[in-house]
mmCIF file of C-alpha atoms in Angstrom:
data_model
loop_
_atom_site.group_PDB
_atom_site.id
_atom_site.type_symbol
_atom_site.label_atom_id
_atom_site.label_comp_id
_atom_site.label_asym_id
_atom_site.label_seq_id
_atom_site.Cartn_x
_atom_site.Cartn_y
_atom_site.Cartn_z
ATOM 1 C CA GLU A 1 -39.011 9.342 48.735
ATOM 2 C CA ALA A 2 -37.894 5.787 47.908
ATOM 3 C CA GLN A 3 -37.135 5.595 44.232
ATOM 4 C CA VAL A 4 -35.065 4.309 41.342
ATOM 5 C CA THR A 5 -33.897 7.009 38.947
ATOM 6 C CA GLN A 6 -32.518 6.700 35.449
ATOM 7 C CA ASN A 7 -30.867 9.228 33.184
ATOM 8 C CA PRO A 8 -31.325 10.174 30.488
ATOM 9 C CA ARG A 9 -35.006 9.387 29.937
ATOM 10 C CA TYR A 10 -34.701 9.775 26.169
ATOM 11 C CA LEU A 11 -31.614 9.510 24.012
ATOM 12 C CA ILE A 12 -31.043 9.575 20.277
ATOM 13 C CA THR A 13 -27.521 8.735 19.212
ATOM 14 C CA VAL A 14 -25.537 7.390 16.270
ATOM 15 C CA THR A 15 -23.926 4.050 15.670
ATOM 16 C CA GLY A 16 -20.615 3.613 17.458
ATOM 17 C CA LYS A 17 -20.817 6.566 19.824
ATOM 18 C CA LYS A 18 -20.243 5.326 23.365
ATOM 19 C CA LEU A 19 -22.967 6.103 25.853
ATOM 20 C CA THR A 20 -23.821 5.486 29.495
ATOM 21 C CA VAL A 21 -27.255 5.237 31.053
ATOM 22 C CA THR A 22 -27.147 5.873 34.767
ATOM 23 C CA CYS A 23 -29.265 4.148 37.397
ATOM 24 C CA SER A 24 -29.435 5.076 41.042
ATOM 25 C CA GLN A 25 -31.533 3.841 43.966
ATOM 26 C CA ASN A 26 -31.927 5.295 47.447
ATOM 27 C CA MET A 27 -33.385 2.223 49.158
ATOM 28 C CA ASN A 28 -30.091 0.532 50.118
ATOM 29 C CA HIS A 29 -31.000 -2.426 47.898
ATOM 30 C CA GLU A 30 -28.400 -5.108 47.337
ATOM 31 C CA TYR A 31 -29.766 -6.378 44.041
ATOM 32 C CA MET A 32 -29.888 -4.305 40.840
ATOM 33 C CA SER A 33 -30.713 -5.283 37.312
ATOM 34 C CA TRP A 34 -31.016 -3.948 33.772
ATOM 35 C CA TYR A 35 -33.731 -4.996 31.336
ATOM 36 C CA ARG A 36 -34.572 -4.139 27.799
ATOM 37 C CA GLN A 37 -38.136 -4.170 26.543
ATOM 38 C CA ASP A 38 -39.001 -4.585 22.891
ATOM 39 C CA PRO A 39 -42.504 -4.918 21.400
ATOM 40 C CA GLY A 40 -43.760 -8.471 21.738
ATOM 41 C CA LEU A 41 -40.678 -9.674 23.606
ATOM 42 C CA GLY A 42 -41.509 -8.712 27.168
ATOM 43 C CA LEU A 43 -38.728 -7.932 29.626
ATOM 44 C CA ARG A 44 -35.319 -9.396 28.887
ATOM 45 C CA GLN A 45 -32.559 -9.175 31.453
ATOM 46 C CA ILE A 46 -29.234 -7.734 30.307
ATOM 47 C CA TYR A 47 -27.077 -7.804 33.461
ATOM 48 C CA TYR A 48 -27.652 -7.996 37.165
ATOM 49 C CA SER A 49 -25.686 -7.353 40.321
ATOM 50 C CA MET A 50 -26.148 -9.039 43.673
ATOM 51 C CA ASN A 51 -23.979 -6.523 45.496
ATOM 52 C CA VAL A 52 -21.036 -4.141 45.139
ATOM 53 C CA GLU A 53 -18.419 -5.497 42.728
ATOM 54 C CA VAL A 54 -20.595 -8.544 41.934
ATOM 55 C CA THR A 55 -22.157 -8.593 38.466
ATOM 56 C CA ASP A 56 -23.352 -11.318 36.147
ATOM 57 C CA LYS A 57 -24.812 -11.734 32.689
ATOM 58 C CA GLY A 58 -28.522 -12.017 32.081
ATOM 59 C CA ASP A 59 -30.194 -13.333 28.950
ATOM 60 C CA VAL A 60 -29.016 -10.691 26.440
ATOM 61 C CA PRO A 61 -25.652 -9.254 27.588
ATOM 62 C CA GLU A 62 -23.960 -8.891 24.186
ATOM 63 C CA GLY A 63 -22.979 -5.301 23.419
ATOM 64 C CA TYR A 64 -23.435 -4.071 27.000
ATOM 65 C CA LYS A 65 -21.231 -3.517 30.035
ATOM 66 C CA VAL A 66 -22.068 -2.690 33.634
ATOM 67 C CA SER A 67 -20.245 -1.812 36.811
ATOM 68 C CA ARG A 68 -21.209 -1.730 40.495
ATOM 69 C CA LYS A 69 -18.655 0.326 42.361
ATOM 70 C CA GLU A 70 -21.188 1.728 44.814
ATOM 71 C CA LYS A 71 -24.263 0.104 46.235
ATOM 72 C CA ARG A 72 -26.652 2.785 44.987
ATOM 73 C CA ASN A 73 -25.412 3.053 41.368
ATOM 74 C CA PHE A 74 -25.506 0.591 38.494
ATOM 75 C CA PRO A 75 -24.676 2.249 35.155
ATOM 76 C CA LEU A 76 -25.266 0.555 31.807
ATOM 77 C CA ILE A 77 -22.573 1.170 29.218
ATOM 78 C CA LEU A 78 -22.883 0.730 25.471
ATOM 79 C CA GLU A 79 -19.325 0.919 24.139
ATOM 80 C CA SER A 80 -20.315 0.883 20.462
ATOM 81 C CA PRO A 81 -24.090 1.137 20.095
ATOM 82 C CA SER A 82 -25.777 -0.393 17.067
ATOM 83 C CA PRO A 83 -29.313 0.064 15.698
ATOM 84 C CA ASN A 84 -30.424 -3.304 17.135
ATOM 85 C CA GLN A 85 -29.907 -1.810 20.594
ATOM 86 C CA THR A 86 -32.721 0.623 19.987
ATOM 87 C CA SER A 87 -35.084 -0.225 22.808
ATOM 88 C CA LEU A 88 -36.721 0.802 26.057
ATOM 89 C CA TYR A 89 -34.409 0.156 29.002
ATOM 90 C CA PHE A 90 -35.406 -0.323 32.620
ATOM 91 C CA CYS A 91 -33.273 -0.460 35.703
ATOM 92 C CA ALA A 92 -34.654 -2.242 38.764
ATOM 93 C CA SER A 93 -33.558 -2.842 42.318
ATOM 94 C CA SER A 94 -34.612 -5.004 45.229
ATOM 95 C CA THR A 95 -33.617 -6.425 48.556
ATOM 96 C CA TYR A 96 -33.137 -10.147 48.819
ATOM 97 C CA THR A 97 -36.897 -10.467 49.440
ATOM 98 C CA ASP A 98 -37.270 -10.166 45.662
ATOM 99 C CA THR A 99 -39.818 -7.364 45.157
ATOM 100 C CA GLN A 100 -38.246 -5.403 42.334
ATOM 101 C CA TYR A 101 -38.777 -1.669 41.941
ATOM 102 C CA PHE A 102 -38.348 -0.242 38.481
ATOM 103 C CA GLY A 103 -36.959 3.045 37.297
ATOM 104 C CA PRO A 104 -38.963 5.193 34.857
ATOM 105 C CA GLY A 105 -37.238 3.819 31.772
ATOM 106 C CA THR A 106 -34.849 5.157 29.140
ATOM 107 C CA ARG A 107 -35.943 5.186 25.534
ATOM 108 C CA LEU A 108 -32.848 4.791 23.365
ATOM 109 C CA THR A 109 -32.720 5.238 19.603
ATOM 110 C CA VAL A 110 -29.527 4.351 17.740
ATOM 111 C CA LEU A 111 -29.395 5.665 14.184
ATOM 112 C CA GLY B 1 -33.056 -23.190 34.513
ATOM 113 C CA GLU B 2 -36.437 -21.700 35.262
ATOM 114 C CA ASN B 3 -38.893 -21.044 32.433
ATOM 115 C CA VAL B 4 -42.170 -19.166 32.785
ATOM 116 C CA GLU B 5 -45.004 -19.376 30.267
ATOM 117 C CA GLN B 6 -47.891 -16.912 30.365
ATOM 118 C CA HIS B 7 -51.302 -17.161 28.713
ATOM 119 C CA PRO B 8 -53.146 -15.634 27.016
ATOM 120 C CA SER B 9 -51.046 -13.053 25.230
ATOM 121 C CA THR B 10 -54.126 -10.842 24.778
ATOM 122 C CA LEU B 11 -57.326 -10.871 26.807
ATOM 123 C CA SER B 12 -60.374 -8.774 26.061
ATOM 124 C CA VAL B 13 -63.187 -8.647 28.639
ATOM 125 C CA GLN B 14 -66.308 -6.592 29.132
ATOM 126 C CA GLU B 15 -66.141 -3.958 31.842
ATOM 127 C CA GLY B 16 -67.447 -5.443 35.074
ATOM 128 C CA ASP B 17 -66.541 -9.014 34.143
ATOM 129 C CA SER B 18 -63.641 -10.998 35.610
ATOM 130 C CA ALA B 19 -60.255 -11.592 33.995
ATOM 131 C CA VAL B 20 -57.904 -14.505 34.625
ATOM 132 C CA ILE B 21 -54.289 -14.733 33.485
ATOM 133 C CA LYS B 22 -52.321 -17.944 33.957
ATOM 134 C CA CYS B 23 -48.629 -18.721 34.270
ATOM 135 C CA THR B 24 -46.753 -21.976 34.526
ATOM 136 C CA TYR B 25 -43.205 -22.425 35.769
ATOM 137 C CA SER B 26 -40.714 -25.245 35.436
ATOM 138 C CA ASP B 27 -38.422 -25.059 38.487
ATOM 139 C CA SER B 28 -39.996 -26.608 41.568
ATOM 140 C CA ALA B 29 -37.493 -24.678 43.708
ATOM 141 C CA SER B 30 -39.125 -21.353 42.770
ATOM 142 C CA ASN B 31 -40.697 -19.822 45.837
ATOM 143 C CA TYR B 32 -41.719 -16.283 44.971
ATOM 144 C CA PHE B 33 -44.281 -15.260 42.340
ATOM 145 C CA PRO B 34 -45.000 -11.565 41.714
ATOM 146 C CA TRP B 35 -47.392 -9.959 39.268
ATOM 147 C CA TYR B 36 -46.607 -6.624 37.667
ATOM 148 C CA LYS B 37 -48.840 -4.188 35.798
ATOM 149 C CA GLN B 38 -47.430 -1.950 33.098
ATOM 150 C CA GLU B 39 -49.565 0.862 31.769
ATOM 151 C CA LEU B 40 -48.762 2.308 28.382
ATOM 152 C CA GLY B 41 -45.520 4.284 28.467
ATOM 153 C CA LYS B 42 -44.882 3.602 32.144
ATOM 154 C CA ARG B 43 -42.722 1.343 34.269
ATOM 155 C CA PRO B 44 -43.849 -2.094 35.506
ATOM 156 C CA GLN B 45 -45.245 -1.890 39.015
ATOM 157 C CA LEU B 46 -45.895 -4.680 41.479
ATOM 158 C CA ILE B 47 -49.596 -5.274 42.090
ATOM 159 C CA ILE B 48 -49.554 -8.479 44.107
ATOM 160 C CA ASP B 49 -47.201 -11.313 44.969
ATOM 161 C CA ILE B 50 -47.341 -14.700 46.620
ATOM 162 C CA ARG B 51 -44.809 -16.989 48.243
ATOM 163 C CA SER B 52 -44.739 -20.745 48.015
ATOM 164 C CA ASN B 53 -45.979 -21.321 51.537
ATOM 165 C CA VAL B 54 -49.330 -19.705 50.674
ATOM 166 C CA GLY B 55 -52.025 -20.973 48.280
ATOM 167 C CA GLU B 56 -53.974 -17.767 47.743
ATOM 168 C CA LYS B 57 -53.666 -14.058 48.409
ATOM 169 C CA LYS B 58 -56.212 -11.332 47.862
ATOM 170 C CA ASP B 59 -56.098 -7.554 47.732
ATOM 171 C CA GLN B 60 -59.460 -5.924 47.023
ATOM 172 C CA ARG B 61 -60.376 -6.854 43.416
ATOM 173 C CA ILE B 62 -57.115 -8.694 42.749
ATOM 174 C CA ALA B 63 -56.207 -12.208 43.822
ATOM 175 C CA VAL B 64 -53.428 -14.627 43.047
ATOM 176 C CA THR B 65 -53.614 -18.411 43.425
ATOM 177 C CA LEU B 66 -50.701 -20.823 43.463
ATOM 178 C CA ASN B 67 -50.753 -24.555 42.757
ATOM 179 C CA LYS B 68 -47.295 -25.880 43.623
ATOM 180 C CA THR B 69 -48.079 -29.425 42.575
ATOM 181 C CA ALA B 70 -49.082 -28.378 39.077
ATOM 182 C CA LYS B 71 -46.525 -25.540 39.040
ATOM 183 C CA HIS B 72 -48.900 -22.856 37.962
ATOM 184 C CA PHE B 73 -50.206 -19.600 39.371
ATOM 185 C CA SER B 74 -52.948 -17.270 38.238
ATOM 186 C CA LEU B 75 -54.001 -13.653 38.525
ATOM 187 C CA HIS B 76 -57.693 -12.971 39.025
ATOM 188 C CA ILE B 77 -59.208 -9.525 38.580
ATOM 189 C CA THR B 78 -62.872 -9.133 39.461
ATOM 190 C CA GLU B 79 -65.271 -6.333 38.496
ATOM 191 C CA THR B 80 -62.862 -5.050 35.881
ATOM 192 C CA GLN B 81 -62.656 -1.316 35.239
ATOM 193 C CA PRO B 82 -61.221 0.734 32.356
ATOM 194 C CA GLU B 83 -58.123 1.542 34.420
ATOM 195 C CA ASP B 84 -57.314 -2.181 34.548
ATOM 196 C CA SER B 85 -56.355 -1.993 30.865
ATOM 197 C CA ALA B 86 -52.600 -2.634 30.766
ATOM 198 C CA VAL B 87 -49.989 -5.303 30.154
ATOM 199 C CA TYR B 88 -49.588 -7.762 33.018
ATOM 200 C CA PHE B 89 -46.413 -9.744 33.645
ATOM 201 C CA CYS B 90 -45.953 -12.739 35.881
ATOM 202 C CA ALA B 91 -42.558 -13.832 37.190
ATOM 203 C CA ALA B 92 -40.987 -16.575 39.258
ATOM 204 C CA SER B 93 -37.914 -16.532 41.439
ATOM 205 C CA PRO B 94 -35.883 -19.703 41.952
ATOM 206 C CA ASN B 95 -34.092 -17.763 44.683
ATOM 207 C CA SER B 96 -30.713 -19.187 43.784
ATOM 208 C CA ASN B 97 -29.499 -15.775 42.662
ATOM 209 C CA TYR B 98 -32.489 -13.525 43.337
ATOM 210 C CA GLN B 99 -33.308 -13.231 39.672
ATOM 211 C CA LEU B 100 -36.849 -12.960 38.445
ATOM 212 C CA ILE B 101 -37.742 -15.080 35.419
ATOM 213 C CA TRP B 102 -40.477 -13.289 33.498
ATOM 214 C CA GLY B 103 -43.473 -14.371 31.500
ATOM 215 C CA ALA B 104 -44.014 -12.759 28.094
ATOM 216 C CA GLY B 105 -46.888 -10.576 29.254
ATOM 217 C CA THR B 106 -50.655 -10.370 28.723
ATOM 218 C CA LYS B 107 -52.324 -7.350 27.197
ATOM 219 C CA LEU B 108 -55.629 -6.875 29.021
ATOM 220 C CA ILE B 109 -58.256 -4.856 27.209
ATOM 221 C CA ILE B 110 -61.384 -3.738 29.059
ATOM 222 C CA LYS B 111 -64.261 -3.070 26.695
ATOM 223 C CA PRO B 112 -66.767 -0.397 27.791
#
């Protein structure tokens, strides 16, 4: 089944404790992206990747890191999480035809 | 860069009536315009899209129209049903880097 998976789905952590949210797709998509969604603010792009080893900042990259060592994986790293990073996070992937498929989301709470 | 504005932010319609959501974009080079539906607690999912070489596209009760001259596109839902209640997002792709630039979303409420 074609899909985008994210783990974990829910995470409660404390300020400053490094964490990684994984994203994987099995559709051989070149393009992958991370978004955060906060009430009233829609979808805001954090980072995106056009292919292996090619990443670039989106609209709200501060406090986040990404890597794209393999085509199927695009992990999101929070080196030192803060409470303002409490949010719902979505990973998405697409081919260059632009239809983006979203993962199920990761709800992160930073205390 | 591209900017997408979406209106209204909330739309309440009677079940069975039609709903229209409008988006405007700024970059005339944008050539791909998808619409996504996000039900409460779920991921956004594509419901319909249109490319710049087409003026209108329809899929059962859903249609999208594109006016390239005015740089706006609209989502039309006819014969609305309770399951149409959701948040709808429009987006535009300038295609320079395959990004999607998103509208802020419209919360559609279907009143019984």
